[in-house]
């Protein structure tokens, strides 16, 4: 089977020497996207071909048997997908969206879509109905409920495919063993947020203080937005001065501007290859911060992680994949290694059982949509 994956490129290439604009485009403007693209391309058997979002529909119709969209939080007021909707409407092959999420401020609020994004959703639904398949796999029940409200159509709510990157059937037990190896976490990595997120700023500064232990130093990993990624690569002169000021206020405000730049060179990082990213995370006892995919990669690397959730999108994915989370609005006490150890709850046996059930549902979705799951997914799904 020939599978067309709607993603910019197979990999980031020799990214150490890439210009920022090219690199930023290749990660889809968020390094966290690499996690679920990596997951999907390794979880489906067949010949996989990569196509950019702007690919002409006649090319897809001629060259592949099915189109797979590694989806993110496209359902929200922040997107306008009319151009993509008009292209996909002309695709005659099955189109399958995996990992679609809705973004709103709270679970009690309805998602607001632009006309273009609503048209895109309608095109997806019509394509699935035309081919007689369930073709939308969502990140959780909130997203599926919102789609049902808007369209009256059922979709499969089951989380993010990054849940199944690691092939180990006893992943939870491995994480718990590593987490309990030391009474308190020593090396801490921080999944850094956005310089404009004031609701996590105080939390992140506390986490940065814990991270900067002289005996057990950590790292500050960023995923988005553009200025933060430039910051992680030492491209300070390419950042607008007022945005650099906000990054300064968000991270190490007690440093001078020049000291902040030295701090970034020492501690701030961004990754462009999932295997390298996960390999780095194995060095740490805990990754924590407001980025779900950074936390999920630590979990898949068999290390403890915790997401500081700020919206429905991140909390829904944590609930659906067993990633520990703390709501930013509820983190009031001073953060110490002991308080984090007390607040982060994780049971390896429960995680493995839950993951097995979720994987069985994922396998069922792929098979019903006409795709062949990778063999290791069957091992995970049968282990429970």
XYZ file of C-alpha atoms in Angstrom:
384
model
C 0.000 0.000 0.000
C 1.217 3.478 -0.880
C 0.547 5.976 1.904
C 0.763 9.720 1.414
C 1.699 11.455 4.676
C 0.815 15.152 4.681
C 3.978 16.535 6.233
C 6.659 18.880 4.969
C 9.601 16.476 4.861
C 10.799 13.048 5.938
C 13.414 14.521 8.264
C 15.180 17.798 8.999
C 18.316 16.778 7.138
C 21.683 18.200 8.202
C 19.965 20.615 10.533
C 23.113 21.790 12.308
C 23.791 23.972 9.274
C 20.225 24.815 8.230
C 18.952 28.361 8.156
C 16.224 29.044 10.688
C 13.366 29.614 8.239
C 13.923 26.256 6.553
C 14.289 24.435 9.850
C 11.204 26.102 11.323
C 9.153 25.080 8.300
C 10.377 21.485 8.461
C 9.145 21.085 12.057
C 5.776 22.622 11.232
C 6.497 25.670 13.422
C 6.586 23.497 16.556
C 9.260 20.921 17.382
C 6.661 18.923 19.295
C 5.043 18.035 15.972
C 7.995 15.762 15.284
C 6.807 13.433 18.033
C 3.449 12.476 16.545
C 4.736 12.457 12.957
C 7.481 10.052 14.047
C 4.883 7.925 15.835
C 2.484 7.668 12.913
C 5.090 6.942 10.235
C 6.451 4.059 12.350
C 3.047 2.646 13.322
C 1.689 2.009 9.821
C 3.149 -0.579 7.465
C 3.436 0.274 3.783
C 5.337 2.541 1.429
C 5.214 5.987 3.001
C 5.670 9.104 0.901
C 5.814 12.630 2.314
C 3.892 15.493 0.726
C 3.641 19.144 1.829
C 0.276 20.581 2.816
C 0.085 22.526 -0.449
C 0.424 19.396 -2.633
C -1.937 19.348 -5.599
C -4.828 16.881 -5.175
C -4.241 15.310 -8.589
C -0.765 14.232 -7.419
C -2.228 12.434 -4.411
C -4.915 10.825 -6.559
C -2.292 9.500 -8.975
C 0.481 8.438 -6.608
C -0.975 7.007 -3.372
C -3.697 4.663 -2.168
C -4.552 6.576 0.993
C -3.762 9.971 2.528
C -2.861 10.191 6.227
C -2.833 13.508 8.083
C -0.726 13.603 11.283
C -3.098 15.980 13.037
C -2.664 18.416 15.894
C -4.949 20.991 17.516
C -6.422 22.193 14.235
C -9.903 22.640 15.723
C -9.929 26.103 17.212
C -10.309 29.788 16.481
C -6.561 30.023 15.837
C -6.721 28.173 12.483
C -8.111 29.046 9.058
C -7.954 26.007 6.760
C -10.070 27.053 3.784
C -7.209 26.535 1.336
C -6.538 23.026 2.562
C -10.266 22.258 2.593
C -10.601 23.145 -1.091
C -7.616 20.937 -1.997
C -8.722 17.924 0.049
C -12.236 18.156 -1.385
C -10.712 17.126 -4.734
C -8.885 14.083 -3.324
C -10.612 10.869 -4.374
C -8.598 8.536 -2.115
C -9.443 7.892 1.557
C -8.186 10.627 3.895
C -7.439 9.603 7.490
C -6.783 12.114 10.260
C -4.875 10.744 13.267
C -4.600 12.730 16.505
C -6.981 15.608 15.838
C -7.491 17.928 18.804
C -9.744 20.808 19.796
C -8.466 23.819 21.698
C -10.471 25.970 24.090
C -9.894 27.617 27.453
C -11.878 25.035 29.402
C -13.913 21.869 29.089
C -17.076 23.862 29.778
C -16.499 26.028 26.687
C -17.343 25.149 23.102
C -14.735 25.372 20.371
C -15.148 28.248 17.955
C -14.121 27.484 14.367
C -13.453 29.816 11.479
C -15.493 29.120 8.352
C -12.421 27.689 6.632
C -11.617 25.249 9.415
C -15.244 24.156 9.614
C -15.148 23.512 5.864
C -11.982 21.434 6.339
C -13.683 19.338 9.023
C -16.716 18.830 6.778
C -14.449 17.676 3.937
C -12.830 15.083 6.215
C -16.206 13.791 7.357
C -17.586 13.604 3.828
C -14.507 11.699 2.662
C -14.884 9.096 5.414
C -18.575 8.654 4.660
C -17.870 8.298 0.944
C -15.368 5.505 1.589
C -17.415 3.881 4.349
C -14.745 4.279 7.060
C -14.262 5.989 10.385
C -11.449 8.330 9.384
C -11.011 10.700 12.337
C -9.054 9.621 15.422
C -9.193 12.353 18.069
C -7.074 13.188 21.047
C -9.899 12.682 23.502
C -13.595 12.804 24.393
C -13.767 16.601 24.556
C -12.671 16.830 20.916
C -15.062 14.087 19.821
C -17.932 15.695 21.736
C -17.240 19.018 20.053
C -17.245 17.369 16.614
C -20.508 15.613 17.477
C -22.056 18.922 18.562
C -21.054 20.644 15.343
C -21.678 17.867 12.832
C -23.643 15.053 14.479
C -20.878 12.625 13.485
C -19.135 10.151 15.793
C -15.322 9.973 15.876
C -12.937 7.758 17.840
C -11.551 9.452 20.958
C -8.367 7.716 22.076
C -5.456 10.100 22.654
C -2.239 10.792 20.791
C -0.297 8.121 18.836
C 2.862 9.165 20.703
C 1.444 6.969 23.469
C 2.825 3.995 21.551
C 6.300 5.083 20.412
C 8.156 2.775 22.799
C 7.468 -0.878 21.855
C 7.943 -2.192 25.411
C 4.800 -3.808 26.812
C 5.983 -3.032 30.374
C 6.808 0.634 29.793
C 4.988 1.785 32.925
C 6.914 -0.602 35.168
C 10.190 0.621 33.679
C 9.245 4.257 34.323
C 8.226 3.508 37.904
C 11.479 1.624 38.564
C 13.559 4.526 37.279
C 11.457 7.060 39.202
C 11.926 5.164 42.475
C 15.650 4.637 41.998
C 16.324 7.798 44.002
C 14.288 9.246 46.902
C 14.130 12.589 45.087
C 14.640 13.596 41.441
C 18.135 14.931 40.901
C 18.571 15.842 37.239
C 15.536 17.813 36.084
C 14.721 18.877 32.531
C 12.171 21.637 31.899
C 9.790 21.603 28.926
C 9.714 25.369 28.432
C 6.568 27.203 27.449
C 5.894 30.467 25.642
C 7.294 33.830 26.706
C 3.747 35.261 26.654
C 2.291 32.610 29.009
C 2.123 34.618 32.203
C 0.073 31.901 33.892
C 3.120 29.595 33.856
C 5.882 32.174 34.251
C 6.257 31.890 38.032
C 6.087 28.105 37.807
C 8.717 27.945 35.079
C 11.096 30.189 37.000
C 10.860 27.859 39.990
C 11.490 24.868 37.746
C 14.476 26.623 36.168
C 15.923 27.159 39.654
C 15.580 23.444 40.377
C 17.052 22.603 36.979
C 20.195 24.666 37.613
C 21.686 22.409 40.249
C 25.505 22.652 40.193
C 25.957 18.923 40.863
C 23.030 17.670 38.742
C 22.430 20.261 35.994
C 19.417 20.000 33.707
C 18.280 21.591 30.454
C 15.531 23.928 29.273
C 13.892 22.417 26.167
C 11.725 24.595 23.937
C 9.285 23.604 21.202
C 7.519 26.802 20.154
C 7.149 29.658 19.134
C 9.701 30.930 16.649
C 11.448 33.355 18.981
C 11.893 30.735 21.677
C 13.383 28.301 19.152
C 15.775 30.997 17.924
C 16.680 31.615 21.566
C 17.519 27.925 22.007
C 19.851 28.075 18.987
C 21.663 31.220 20.080
C 20.158 33.360 17.306
C 19.672 36.338 19.595
C 20.197 38.986 16.908
C 17.284 37.527 14.903
C 14.785 38.062 17.740
C 12.858 41.330 17.986
C 14.161 43.282 21.019
C 10.752 43.476 22.722
C 10.240 39.710 22.369
C 13.727 39.027 23.697
C 12.800 41.207 26.671
C 9.748 39.009 27.284
C 11.853 35.849 27.084
C 14.228 37.459 29.585
C 11.322 38.197 31.945
C 9.968 34.672 31.478
C 13.143 32.734 32.216
C 15.976 34.350 34.198
C 14.924 37.950 34.974
C 17.591 38.272 37.681
C 20.315 38.064 35.027
C 21.472 40.895 32.801
C 20.701 40.597 29.086
C 24.211 39.377 28.336
C 24.094 36.886 31.196
C 20.750 35.641 29.880
C 22.358 34.904 26.514
C 25.135 32.931 28.212
C 22.474 31.057 30.174
C 20.667 30.157 26.951
C 23.846 28.839 25.370
C 24.450 26.704 28.442
C 20.949 25.396 29.090
C 18.390 26.106 26.338
C 17.894 23.382 23.726
C 15.598 22.402 20.861
C 15.579 19.090 19.009
C 14.990 18.171 15.372
C 15.210 14.390 15.567
C 12.997 12.304 17.870
C 15.575 9.609 18.550
C 18.181 12.201 19.601
C 15.592 14.020 21.713
C 14.587 10.851 23.563
C 18.206 9.781 23.997
C 18.958 13.091 25.723
C 15.921 12.720 28.005
C 17.232 9.409 29.364
C 19.869 11.446 31.219
C 17.234 13.011 33.503
C 15.121 11.796 36.402
C 12.205 14.074 35.568
C 10.983 16.282 32.751
C 8.349 18.835 33.708
C 6.739 21.864 32.073
C 3.760 23.030 29.997
C 4.579 21.032 26.839
C 2.742 17.733 26.389
C 4.860 16.269 23.599
C 8.088 16.988 25.440
C 6.647 15.160 28.440
C 5.384 12.299 26.291
C 8.818 11.769 24.753
C 10.334 11.529 28.238
C 7.688 8.938 29.161
C 8.481 6.981 25.998
C 12.185 7.219 26.934
C 11.254 5.441 30.196
C 11.648 8.485 32.422
C 9.114 10.275 34.596
C 7.431 13.374 33.196
C 4.694 15.761 34.216
C 2.819 18.306 32.102
C 1.793 21.639 33.609
C -1.527 21.975 31.791
C -2.903 25.340 30.694
C -5.850 24.416 28.444
C -8.190 21.638 27.321
C -5.786 20.472 24.627
C -2.925 19.542 26.953
C -5.094 18.159 29.758
C -7.131 16.028 27.374
C -4.011 14.441 25.906
C -2.585 13.745 29.358
C -5.807 12.084 30.495
C -5.971 9.953 27.369
C -2.348 8.799 27.474
C -1.618 8.466 31.191
C 0.972 11.263 31.303
C 0.938 12.781 34.817
C -0.227 16.379 34.886
C -0.738 19.308 37.235
C -3.003 22.220 36.336
C -1.125 25.498 36.281
C -4.044 27.173 38.039
C -3.742 24.741 40.949
C 0.037 24.800 41.448
C 0.206 27.135 44.428
C 2.799 25.733 46.805
C 6.515 26.437 46.349
C 8.022 23.839 44.044
C 10.786 21.727 45.513
C 12.097 18.291 44.681
C 10.109 16.921 47.592
C 6.856 18.645 46.642
C 7.186 17.394 43.055
C 7.833 13.864 44.284
C 4.703 14.107 46.430
C 2.476 15.656 43.740
C 3.377 13.414 40.806
C 1.353 10.210 41.054
C 2.205 7.233 38.865
C 1.468 3.509 39.019
C 3.336 1.424 36.470
C 0.918 -1.504 36.441
C -2.087 0.771 35.935
C -0.274 2.652 33.181
C 0.564 -0.549 31.300
C -2.974 -1.883 31.540
C -4.463 1.404 30.365
C -1.943 1.668 27.536
C -2.767 -1.845 26.359
C -6.479 -1.030 26.186
C -5.793 2.202 24.334
C -3.466 0.472 21.892
C -6.103 -2.151 21.100
C -8.502 0.655 20.195
C -5.829 2.306 18.046
C -5.127 -0.964 16.224
C -8.846 -1.403 15.643
C -9.113 2.087 14.189
C -6.185 1.575 11.817
C -7.479 -1.781 10.598
C -11.036 -0.540 10.107
C -9.661 2.384 8.090
C -7.818 -0.025 5.793
C -4.330 0.501 7.230
C -1.972 -2.202 8.495
C -0.655 -1.572 12.039
C 3.003 -2.212 12.831
C 3.454 -5.633 14.454
C 4.644 -4.260 17.793
C 1.308 -2.488 18.302
C -0.359 -5.891 18.454
C 2.120 -6.922 21.157
C 1.186 -3.906 23.291
C -2.535 -4.309 22.714
C -2.506 -8.011 23.635
C -0.324 -7.605 26.726
C -3.248 -6.453 28.865
